[in-house]
Amino acid sequence: MSAFEELGVMPELVKAVEELGWMLPSPVQAEAIPLILGGGDVMAAAETGSGKTGAFAIPVLQIVHEALRQRVRSGAAASSSGRGGGNAGGGVASPAAECVLSTEDRDLHLAVSSDGCTAQSRSEKSWGGVRATMGVFASCGGKVYYEVTVNDEGLSRVGWSCSTAALDLGTDRLGFGFGGTGKKSHQRQFDSYGEPFGKGDVIGCMLDCTGGGSVSYSKNGRHLGEAFKLPPHLQSQIFLPAICLKNAEATVNFGVTPFAHPPPPGFIAMTKAPAAWIAAAASAAAAATSSTAAAAAADGSKPDCIILEPAKDLAEQTANCFTDYGKHLHAPAIRTGLFVGGVDAVPQIRMLREGVHIAVGTPGRVIDFVESGKIPLDQVRFFVLDEADRLIADNPDVVTKIYNRLPKGGTGVNRLQVLLFSATLHSTEVKDMAAKICVNPILVDLKGKDAVPETVDHVLVRVNPAEDRSWLQSKPEVFTDGCHAVDCIGPSTATTRECLSEATKRLKQRLLQRLIDTLRMEQCLIFCRTNYDCDQLERFLNSLGGAGGGGGGEGGFRGKMESGKENPYSCVVLAGARSMDERRAALSAFKDGDVRFLICTDVAARGIDIKELPYVINMTLPDKSEDYIHRIGRVGRADTMGLAISLVSEVPEKVWYCSVKGLKPWLAPDASNTKTTDKGGHTIWYDEKALLGAIETRLGRSIPSMSEDLSLPAELAERLAAGGDKYGQQRGGGVSQEVTAHLEQIAQNVQHLASLEWHVQTSFLRLKQRWQSAQG
Ligand SMILES: Nc1ncnc2c1ncn2[C@@H]1O[C@H](COP(=O)(O)OP(=O)(O)OP(=O)(O)O)[C@@H](O)[C@H]1O
């Protein structure tokens, strides 16, 4: 059994992740997958690149697939009998329909076998109940039978109940049970009936829908007499086979295989009943809700899961992960839809009409579609906030509005599960929101505070224009942001705040070039503060590349070189101001290794997964310390070593400031107004030393600096050399620490087994020798 199977993951999903080369679940996966499969709300905080997407995607896919299979089975039965002209109420099943125990309509702690015939509940404290996927119209005028075989010594109660009855059979007015202690139960009234039963006994459960209706039982083929008469108010209801167990196991037979004892005269097996008698459980339950809901529920076309992501690119990546992990799930296949803004809504609406089971999107587009009724929510059972802290900080209203509209599904297996994931999940806002939208969430917190993975080395390059005067050189030409366009910059003003600020910007671009050359960077992700900074850096790198950057037209693939890999400075841009097509093309060119540098804003700070990326550079520190953790977490993923370098100015830098959301001050009509915002302009003074202080406080450690010749701090260089590690490659020669730990764990057992095997073999050979010599 593989390590993923041990977590309860179904073989189709295990196969898919093994094809991706995942040998063992990562720690967050090992913790979160069983919790989600068990039905809990989960808040998971784990380092960047530690496999959080798989930790929620795998169990979500599994549960959604199970639910869908169940619906398709029930829906198919309902529609085929509908075509046969049966009951006008719809939801009438074909006689050949497969009636099994439901994996949906059960208590969480009761397990149902994959063939839907055996139920097991190992709780000694509480009863676990389950109903069948088909029911019988009490008004059908027929007589139906099914059998239950008790497999062990625990307690069992068997019988019939309506789809809305308590799963604890016989404890309300909608259920009728017969228990192993020899009692019949209805409305919590337990009266002596028949005789006790236990392990090995076969109980026949009869529903007689003639003459007002009654329920009776047999034990090992012996009829025990009528147990209940159906009260008049229940004679229009649908009754489903139901059992409940306490630390027990039982197997049902609805008639697919021969019965242990023949049904009493006039009774027929559930599965042999005419179509007009039988109703699918899903239809029975759906009938209680709106008719449109029932219709769509039957074909399973509404989302079961809503996943919010803070950025379009990340949403697309997550949707692709769902498609990849779920590729072996068939009959039915899972359909994942992507719902992000900035692109034509029509194909997305069409997709919703065709049916989507997992909806992944960004807050704006998702709330638009929810409020206009395009994304129906009445079937949703998972609400996932990936990068939850960012979503909650930026879009608390959207999160709350969507949550308020979701069906909560009670406390059984259909209850809504809320999952919050991030590498930085420790803010007060997250805790407050979790208190509102989660029910007893289980915290999977692998470090207890925000942490940087061991595979990420991070260093600073201090930028001090007062000491480094190379900014006065005219070559290579740099392209700064124009915040000092109206200031007097030059040797004569070299000590003014404005001049030092402009000098910092010039030095940073030149330092970037030196870093690229010194470290012989094959690939690097470069973070800038604004869209405009990205444009200017792109110009700078293109000018170094000497080819002026191919394309560059409106909507074109700016910066892509004919042969990107040969150009040591080839670059593309991924930033909010670029179109979705351009962003997609840029990311894929970078992932494919066609270009060396991906210049980006913080839209790429979270979640974006680029395999074996060796370097990240921060041209400017982010103004939120948690974003630093996410940015540098683009390297050091999946046990690959990576280096993050931050250029940090020793002096304040004047930068553009968007006081109105969406406003690009460098494009504003009064863009020449470079005064600070308190003086009616569009700039602020940015203090990177203070930002660095906040980051170091958050991490609880100081970040080492590179030396002037841009070599690594000694401690890092030594550690790297000792481990034989290289940035962009798996640490420890390709075997992950988890795999090593796992191998160490099983080594002892393997040795023990080997020695047992040796003893068995040698004693067999000795015996054989003795026998041969005895034979002469
Ligand atoms: N069990 C595993 N074994 C090997 N590789 C894995 C495993 N789980 C995930 N990965 C790989 O690790 C990389 C990072 O995974 P993922 O993107 O899910 O990380 P994350 O924790 O969500 O990171 P972030 O915090 O940046 O969003 C991916 O390339 C993924 O394919």
Tab-separated table of C-alpha atoms and ligand atoms in Angstrom, residues 4 17 20-29 46-56 58 309 314 317 321 325 386-387 421-424 605-612 629-630 633-634 637-639 730 736 738, ligand 1:
chain	number	residue	atom	x	y	z
A	4	PHE	CA	-0.948	8.192	-0.008
A	17	VAL	CA	0.238	12.073	-8.032
A	20	LEU	CA	3.967	13.521	-10.957
A	21	GLY	CA	6.810	11.846	-9.063
A	22	TRP	CA	5.350	12.333	-5.580
A	23	MET	CA	6.700	9.412	-3.571
A	24	LEU	CA	5.458	10.472	-0.132
A	25	PRO	CA	2.904	12.960	1.139
A	26	SER	CA	4.534	16.167	2.358
A	27	PRO	CA	4.011	16.875	6.094
A	28	VAL	CA	1.087	19.248	5.467
A	29	GLN	CA	-0.518	16.677	3.161
A	46	ALA	CA	2.724	25.485	6.228
A	47	GLU	CA	5.794	26.853	4.506
A	48	THR	CA	5.805	28.044	0.922
A	49	GLY	CA	6.316	25.256	-1.588
A	50	SER	CA	5.350	22.534	0.887
A	51	GLY	CA	2.513	21.097	-1.193
A	52	LYS	CA	-0.510	22.880	0.277
A	53	THR	CA	-2.385	22.769	-3.041
A	54	GLY	CA	-2.304	18.965	-3.023
A	55	ALA	CA	-3.237	18.984	0.656
A	56	PHE	CA	-6.652	20.446	-0.124
A	58	ILE	CA	-6.701	15.701	-3.283
A	309	GLU	CA	-7.501	32.689	-5.032
A	314	LEU	CA	-2.661	31.543	-9.255
A	317	GLN	CA	-2.481	27.285	-11.749
A	321	CYS	CA	-3.639	21.247	-10.535
A	325	TYR	CA	-4.616	15.409	-9.966
A	386	ASP	CA	-6.238	29.564	-0.659
A	387	GLU	CA	-3.799	32.260	0.495
A	421	PHE	CA	-4.646	27.569	3.626
A	422	SER	CA	-1.591	29.815	3.603
A	423	ALA	CA	2.070	30.030	4.547
A	424	THR	CA	1.162	33.038	6.713
A	605	ALA	CA	4.248	36.680	-4.985
A	606	ARG	CA	1.899	33.979	-3.819
A	607	GLY	CA	1.471	30.407	-4.867
A	608	ILE	CA	3.073	30.586	-8.308
A	609	ASP	CA	4.993	27.352	-8.718
A	610	ILE	CA	7.996	27.329	-11.038
A	611	LYS	CA	9.923	24.084	-10.891
A	612	GLU	CA	13.590	24.234	-9.878
A	629	ILE	CA	7.852	35.361	2.979
A	630	HIS	CA	5.663	34.596	-0.020
A	633	GLY	CA	9.056	31.251	-1.256
A	634	ARG	CA	9.033	31.133	-5.056
A	637	ARG	CA	10.075	24.571	-3.400
A	638	ALA	CA	9.591	20.813	-3.264
A	639	ASP	CA	13.002	20.341	-1.634
A	730	GLN	CA	17.233	19.110	-5.200
A	736	SER	CA	14.232	14.598	-0.055
A	738	GLU	CA	11.064	13.227	4.040
B	1	LIG	N1	4.088	15.005	-1.944
B	1	LIG	C1	4.837	15.665	-2.817
B	1	LIG	N2	5.983	15.134	-3.285
B	1	LIG	C2	6.748	15.794	-4.187
B	1	LIG	N3	6.451	16.998	-4.697
B	1	LIG	C3	5.326	17.589	-4.251
B	1	LIG	C4	4.463	16.955	-3.307
B	1	LIG	N4	3.423	17.778	-3.068
B	1	LIG	C5	3.611	18.871	-3.831
B	1	LIG	N5	4.743	18.762	-4.549
B	1	LIG	C6	5.308	19.763	-5.487
B	1	LIG	O1	5.782	20.844	-4.687
B	1	LIG	C7	5.621	22.061	-5.380
B	1	LIG	C8	4.969	23.077	-4.470
B	1	LIG	O2	3.634	22.689	-4.195
B	1	LIG	P1	2.487	23.770	-3.951
B	1	LIG	O3	2.474	24.737	-5.072
B	1	LIG	O4	1.257	23.031	-3.636
B	1	LIG	O5	3.081	24.480	-2.662
B	1	LIG	P2	2.358	25.477	-1.658
B	1	LIG	O6	2.622	24.954	-0.296
B	1	LIG	O7	0.953	25.684	-2.053
B	1	LIG	O8	3.219	26.799	-1.893
B	1	LIG	P3	2.789	28.348	-1.717
B	1	LIG	O9	2.759	28.635	-0.256
B	1	LIG	O10	3.880	29.053	-2.403
B	1	LIG	O11	1.474	28.521	-2.369
B	1	LIG	C9	4.818	21.744	-6.627
B	1	LIG	O12	5.705	21.718	-7.718
B	1	LIG	C10	4.256	20.368	-6.384
B	1	LIG	O13	4.113	19.635	-7.578
